[in-house]
Amino acid sequence: MYRDKEVGQLLNALTNASCDQRCKAAAAIYGIMRVDPATGVPPAIAHACGIGGIIPPLVRLMNDGTLHGRVYAAGVLMLILVDEDRKPLITFTCRRACAKAGAIPPLIRMLNDSVNHPGKTFAASALRMLAYDETLRDAIASEGRGILPLIRLLTDGTADDKMHAAGALAVIILSDDNNHRRKQSCANAGIIVPLVKMLSDEKSDEAGKSYAAFALMQLAAVDAILRHRIAIEADGVPPLVRLAREGTCRQKTQAAGALMMLAQHETLRQSIAEGGGIPPLVQMLVDVDGDGRLQAMGALNMLIVDEANGRKQICAQAGGIGHLLQLLTDGTDGEKSQATVSLLAFGEDAGLRKILAAKAHPSSITTLVQLLGSSGPECHVRKACAAGALMRLLNEQVHVRTCMEGGGIALLVQLLLDSGATKRGQSFAAGALECMLERGDAIVHSRVTSAGAVAPLVELLIGGQSDNGQKYALRALLKLITGGDENAEERERTCQKMTAAGCIPVLLQMMGDADLRAKLRVNAGAALMSLLIQSDARQTTFVEEGGIQLLVQVLRDPYMILAGKMNAAGALTILSCGIRSLRSLIIDAGAIPPLVQVLKDSYPMPDAATTALAALIALLTGGDAEAKQACAKAGGVPELVRLLREGVNELQKAYTASVLSLLADATGLVECIVEAGAIPLLIALLREASSGCARMRVFDALTGLLDTGDTYTDGKTWQACAEAGALSLMTEFLSSTAPQDEKTHAVFVIMMMAHAETLQRLVAAESGTVAALVQLLKEGTCDGKASSAATLKLLVADSVSRKKTCEEAGAIPPLVKLLDDSVDTTCRAKVEAAGALKYLISESRERKQASVEAGAIPLLVQLLKYGTTEEGRTYAAGALLILAEDAENRHAIEDAGGIPLLTESLNVLEGALDSEGTFETVDGALYGLAFDGALKVPIAMFRAEYMFIRRNDLLQSPRADGKKHMKSSCN
């Protein structure tokens, strides 16, 4: 062991002795400094190193000494500049002293020696330590031209040479300027290939591989060109992946950093994934900590940044989601921030979102809520990522509740209001609120509203800073203004706030903006629909802002998707059912033809057709003949018939039937509808429909088509109904337990068919039809009874056999009962009952007697009273005429007050040119009564003037034309 005196002599010789002695002194000092650290360095050398006094003579020796002396001088300098792993003697001051003494040029010259010697290793190590001083890196790289010899050492040197050279180069290119001059110089000098080879070289030690990976990470950060040269030309991905999987913690850290830089390019991301890079990075989340874990998380974030090629799925299968969720709860602040980025990326995949929700723990939600309230540097970035991760995790009610109870709603609203927040963060905050509203209950809706979310959401929507921001804000507002009745008042307040903030013009603009994403335009239409419901004020604002024209424009837009057109049609429906005057404005704006076109284009989206049908129903209900003709001109009839045949559900077909029933009012359209084949389809729908509402819509269509007033057209419709099996179906309705209103419509269809003489036989012959009609006379609605009586009237008018059938079915008593004022019936029912009785009781004494026994005479007389329709008086008088054929009935007619009422009716009808038939019938009834001698005087007394002026021989010779009212039994 050297004594202090001997050490002093060596230091003195290093400075003042001859060249040979200086070389020997350097060798001795090197030997002393290489001793076991436990022995310790002599104080004299430590002092000399500390004050830097030993450095100038060492530099001098490297310049003018022998090879042996230069090597040891470099070795001493290396030990003086040793890194922290070797317990440094000096720090920053010593590096500056080396530079000041001119150590860099001779160190670099030593690297260029043609002979291999340990000095190259010492020089490379010394240059590495000097490069830790940022101010010296340019001197090493440029002035001293140190890059090329270091790179040559990477290729030709020993394992130690390569390790120190890689370390020196890795440090030299640290903290480069914005132009990356040193990195570009190294790359141009050919550094990449030898660095990549070091990663795979079995002779390279651990530190060397770490330095190589670190250097590659720095180079990959420059630009895409260098990343391509590393990954593609030098095939750097496989060794980096292998180092991340098998290396030491330090090597894994540097490899992960290099992979993170390479993963900035999509092609290289796929190369890393295909090279098996994802699983070892996921494993690093568990195996390493600190910078290594952060580098691995950063690399994973780059790799799963998009949806391509299943990289997210690979990461998830490797256990990435579980590890990230754990780090979100237990990691450092930096790790939590990185985890939120990863979780945000995973949440963009619908399948992985479910896995996230299944694996997420309430503590994960709690951590994200805490991150929303974080402060300090880059807090806005953390908040944005936390909001984004929340948006992806809040797909379970338990998570929504955890977020709400942790104060998440208020923090999200605060993020929306924060002027310093990033646009992305505000978009995610709106998205998170939308998710809570989607999956939460009424309490969540109330909390979001009470937290003041409406105003900033509207501001985000109006501001239009980003498509995503508008999208999430719009969807959140949509959730607030739609839903069940439990929050009706709150929704109305939200609608008012949105309107006051100027939402309607903005939504109109968004809906009409062809450059905007289609889904955003669709949601704008949905929001407008919700705002228009039950608010005349908002509808007025909408119209004043040109909303009707815009909706029609959207319907006509060939580039608008069907969902957008469906919302436009829905808005038109709301407007048509609201302020009455708007219907004509919508029709005048030309809405009918594009609505028909929506029907034609609706194959991919059946709901669009249903909504367009609802709009047509609302617009055509007003009875505008031009609108109905416009619908037909646009090809509406064949399209409606197609929907009847091919409609996807009962509701759509029922709406189609309603439109057809409205079109049936227009001139000439019934024949078009019938010829298009609508009748069989309507009958089939009526048979299959499960809901009463659908059946009623079909009945409305059938009744509209069957009763146009045009005998020729109606005849075709009646025949089409018969051929489609309508008669048996209507009979089934009458005989079933169907609601009375359906039976009323069914009997109306039968009644209209019975107008055709060719079909009357079919109606009467159909099993159970007559009995069902009679039953309806007893139990049906007023209209049902009237239609049933009218049908029976048509059946028995000219057929003895059908009269017998009706008699056997027991038709007479209920018909008589319909004549009674005390029964809840209508004037039409009485008239039709009187007509049916008139025809039914003719030609049969038994039927006449049955009607008398049922109380027909006083009720028929009552029907003659003033106020009864002319048709009713005609039928009543005709029935009385037939009853008067039997002598026993004449006094009953007189006792019921028939003579004065008949006479009064005659006086009223006299001179009425259009009442000749009724006049003759009443006259005939009086004539029939006069056959009873006891009644002649009363008749004469009530009708003396008429009898002697118009017909002088009333009592002796009745009018010849009056005889036609009497049957053979009166002769």
PDB file of N, CA and C in Angstrom, residues 549-560 565 568 587-595 597-598:
ATOM      1  N   GLN A 549     -88.876  24.711 -44.788  1.00  0.00           N
ATOM      2  CA  GLN A 549     -88.143  24.579 -46.054  1.00  0.00           C
ATOM      3  C   GLN A 549     -86.912  23.701 -45.882  1.00  0.00           C
ATOM      4  N   LEU A 550     -86.256  23.826 -44.734  1.00  0.00           N
ATOM      5  CA  LEU A 550     -85.061  23.016 -44.505  1.00  0.00           C
ATOM      6  C   LEU A 550     -85.411  21.537 -44.397  1.00  0.00           C
ATOM      7  N   LEU A 551     -86.501  21.223 -43.705  1.00  0.00           N
ATOM      8  CA  LEU A 551     -86.912  19.825 -43.577  1.00  0.00           C
ATOM      9  C   LEU A 551     -87.214  19.218 -44.937  1.00  0.00           C
ATOM     10  N   VAL A 552     -87.901  19.969 -45.781  1.00  0.00           N
ATOM     11  CA  VAL A 552     -88.197  19.476 -47.130  1.00  0.00           C
ATOM     12  C   VAL A 552     -86.900  19.301 -47.920  1.00  0.00           C
ATOM     13  N   GLN A 553     -85.967  20.235 -47.709  1.00  0.00           N
ATOM     14  CA  GLN A 553     -84.660  20.142 -48.379  1.00  0.00           C
ATOM     15  C   GLN A 553     -83.916  18.881 -47.944  1.00  0.00           C
ATOM     16  N   VAL A 554     -83.993  18.579 -46.660  1.00  0.00           N
ATOM     17  CA  VAL A 554     -83.338  17.367 -46.149  1.00  0.00           C
ATOM     18  C   VAL A 554     -83.977  16.129 -46.766  1.00  0.00           C
ATOM     19  N   LEU A 555     -85.294  16.136 -46.891  1.00  0.00           N
ATOM     20  CA  LEU A 555     -85.981  14.995 -47.500  1.00  0.00           C
ATOM     21  C   LEU A 555     -85.544  14.795 -48.948  1.00  0.00           C
ATOM     22  N   ARG A 556     -85.241  15.900 -49.620  1.00  0.00           N
ATOM     23  CA  ARG A 556     -84.851  15.814 -51.031  1.00  0.00           C
ATOM     24  C   ARG A 556     -83.365  15.521 -51.218  1.00  0.00           C
ATOM     25  N   ASP A 557     -82.567  15.719 -50.172  1.00  0.00           N
ATOM     26  CA  ASP A 557     -81.111  15.593 -50.272  1.00  0.00           C
ATOM     27  C   ASP A 557     -80.726  14.145 -50.599  1.00  0.00           C
ATOM     28  N   PRO A 558     -80.136  13.899 -51.769  1.00  0.00           N
ATOM     29  CA  PRO A 558     -79.793  12.507 -52.124  1.00  0.00           C
ATOM     30  C   PRO A 558     -78.662  11.931 -51.280  1.00  0.00           C
ATOM     31  N   TYR A 559     -77.910  12.810 -50.602  1.00  0.00           N
ATOM     32  CA  TYR A 559     -76.780  12.342 -49.806  1.00  0.00           C
ATOM     33  C   TYR A 559     -77.124  12.157 -48.331  1.00  0.00           C
ATOM     34  N   MET A 560     -78.311  12.580 -47.934  1.00  0.00           N
ATOM     35  CA  MET A 560     -78.720  12.404 -46.540  1.00  0.00           C
ATOM     36  C   MET A 560     -79.135  10.954 -46.310  1.00  0.00           C
ATOM     37  N   LYS A 565     -83.540  11.554 -42.889  1.00  0.00           N
ATOM     38  CA  LYS A 565     -84.824  11.819 -43.528  1.00  0.00           C
ATOM     39  C   LYS A 565     -85.976  11.382 -42.624  1.00  0.00           C
ATOM     40  N   ALA A 568     -86.536  14.131 -40.224  1.00  0.00           N
ATOM     41  CA  ALA A 568     -87.206  15.243 -40.901  1.00  0.00           C
ATOM     42  C   ALA A 568     -88.690  14.950 -41.057  1.00  0.00           C
ATOM     43  N   ILE A 587     -97.377  21.508 -47.022  1.00  0.00           N
ATOM     44  CA  ILE A 587     -97.801  20.986 -48.330  1.00  0.00           C
ATOM     45  C   ILE A 587     -97.327  21.915 -49.433  1.00  0.00           C
ATOM     46  N   ASP A 588     -97.478  23.234 -49.214  1.00  0.00           N
ATOM     47  CA  ASP A 588     -97.049  24.210 -50.221  1.00  0.00           C
ATOM     48  C   ASP A 588     -95.539  24.175 -50.436  1.00  0.00           C
ATOM     49  N   ALA A 589     -94.802  23.768 -49.393  1.00  0.00           N
ATOM     50  CA  ALA A 589     -93.343  23.678 -49.530  1.00  0.00           C
ATOM     51  C   ALA A 589     -92.920  22.463 -50.335  1.00  0.00           C
ATOM     52  N   GLY A 590     -93.878  21.622 -50.710  1.00  0.00           N
ATOM     53  CA  GLY A 590     -93.572  20.467 -51.552  1.00  0.00           C
ATOM     54  C   GLY A 590     -93.106  19.247 -50.802  1.00  0.00           C
ATOM     55  N   ALA A 591     -93.678  19.018 -49.618  1.00  0.00           N
ATOM     56  CA  ALA A 591     -93.200  17.912 -48.792  1.00  0.00           C
ATOM     57  C   ALA A 591     -93.722  16.555 -49.250  1.00  0.00           C
ATOM     58  N   ILE A 592     -94.862  16.526 -49.949  1.00  0.00           N
ATOM     59  CA  ILE A 592     -95.489  15.238 -50.263  1.00  0.00           C
ATOM     60  C   ILE A 592     -94.609  14.361 -51.167  1.00  0.00           C
ATOM     61  N   PRO A 593     -94.131  14.851 -52.317  1.00  0.00           N
ATOM     62  CA  PRO A 593     -93.330  13.970 -53.197  1.00  0.00           C
ATOM     63  C   PRO A 593     -92.080  13.388 -52.530  1.00  0.00           C
ATOM     64  N   PRO A 594     -91.276  14.186 -51.802  1.00  0.00           N
ATOM     65  CA  PRO A 594     -90.101  13.555 -51.170  1.00  0.00           C
ATOM     66  C   PRO A 594     -90.467  12.550 -50.078  1.00  0.00           C
ATOM     67  N   LEU A 595     -91.609  12.742 -49.422  1.00  0.00           N
ATOM     68  CA  LEU A 595     -92.049  11.741 -48.451  1.00  0.00           C
ATOM     69  C   LEU A 595     -92.376  10.424 -49.156  1.00  0.00           C
ATOM     70  N   GLN A 597     -90.941   9.490 -51.864  1.00  0.00           N
ATOM     71  CA  GLN A 597     -89.637   8.945 -52.255  1.00  0.00           C
ATOM     72  C   GLN A 597     -88.968   8.214 -51.096  1.00  0.00           C
ATOM     73  N   VAL A 598     -89.186   8.709 -49.875  1.00  0.00           N
ATOM     74  CA  VAL A 598     -88.652   8.004 -48.707  1.00  0.00           C
ATOM     75  C   VAL A 598     -89.249   6.606 -48.613  1.00  0.00           C
TER      76      VAL A 598
END
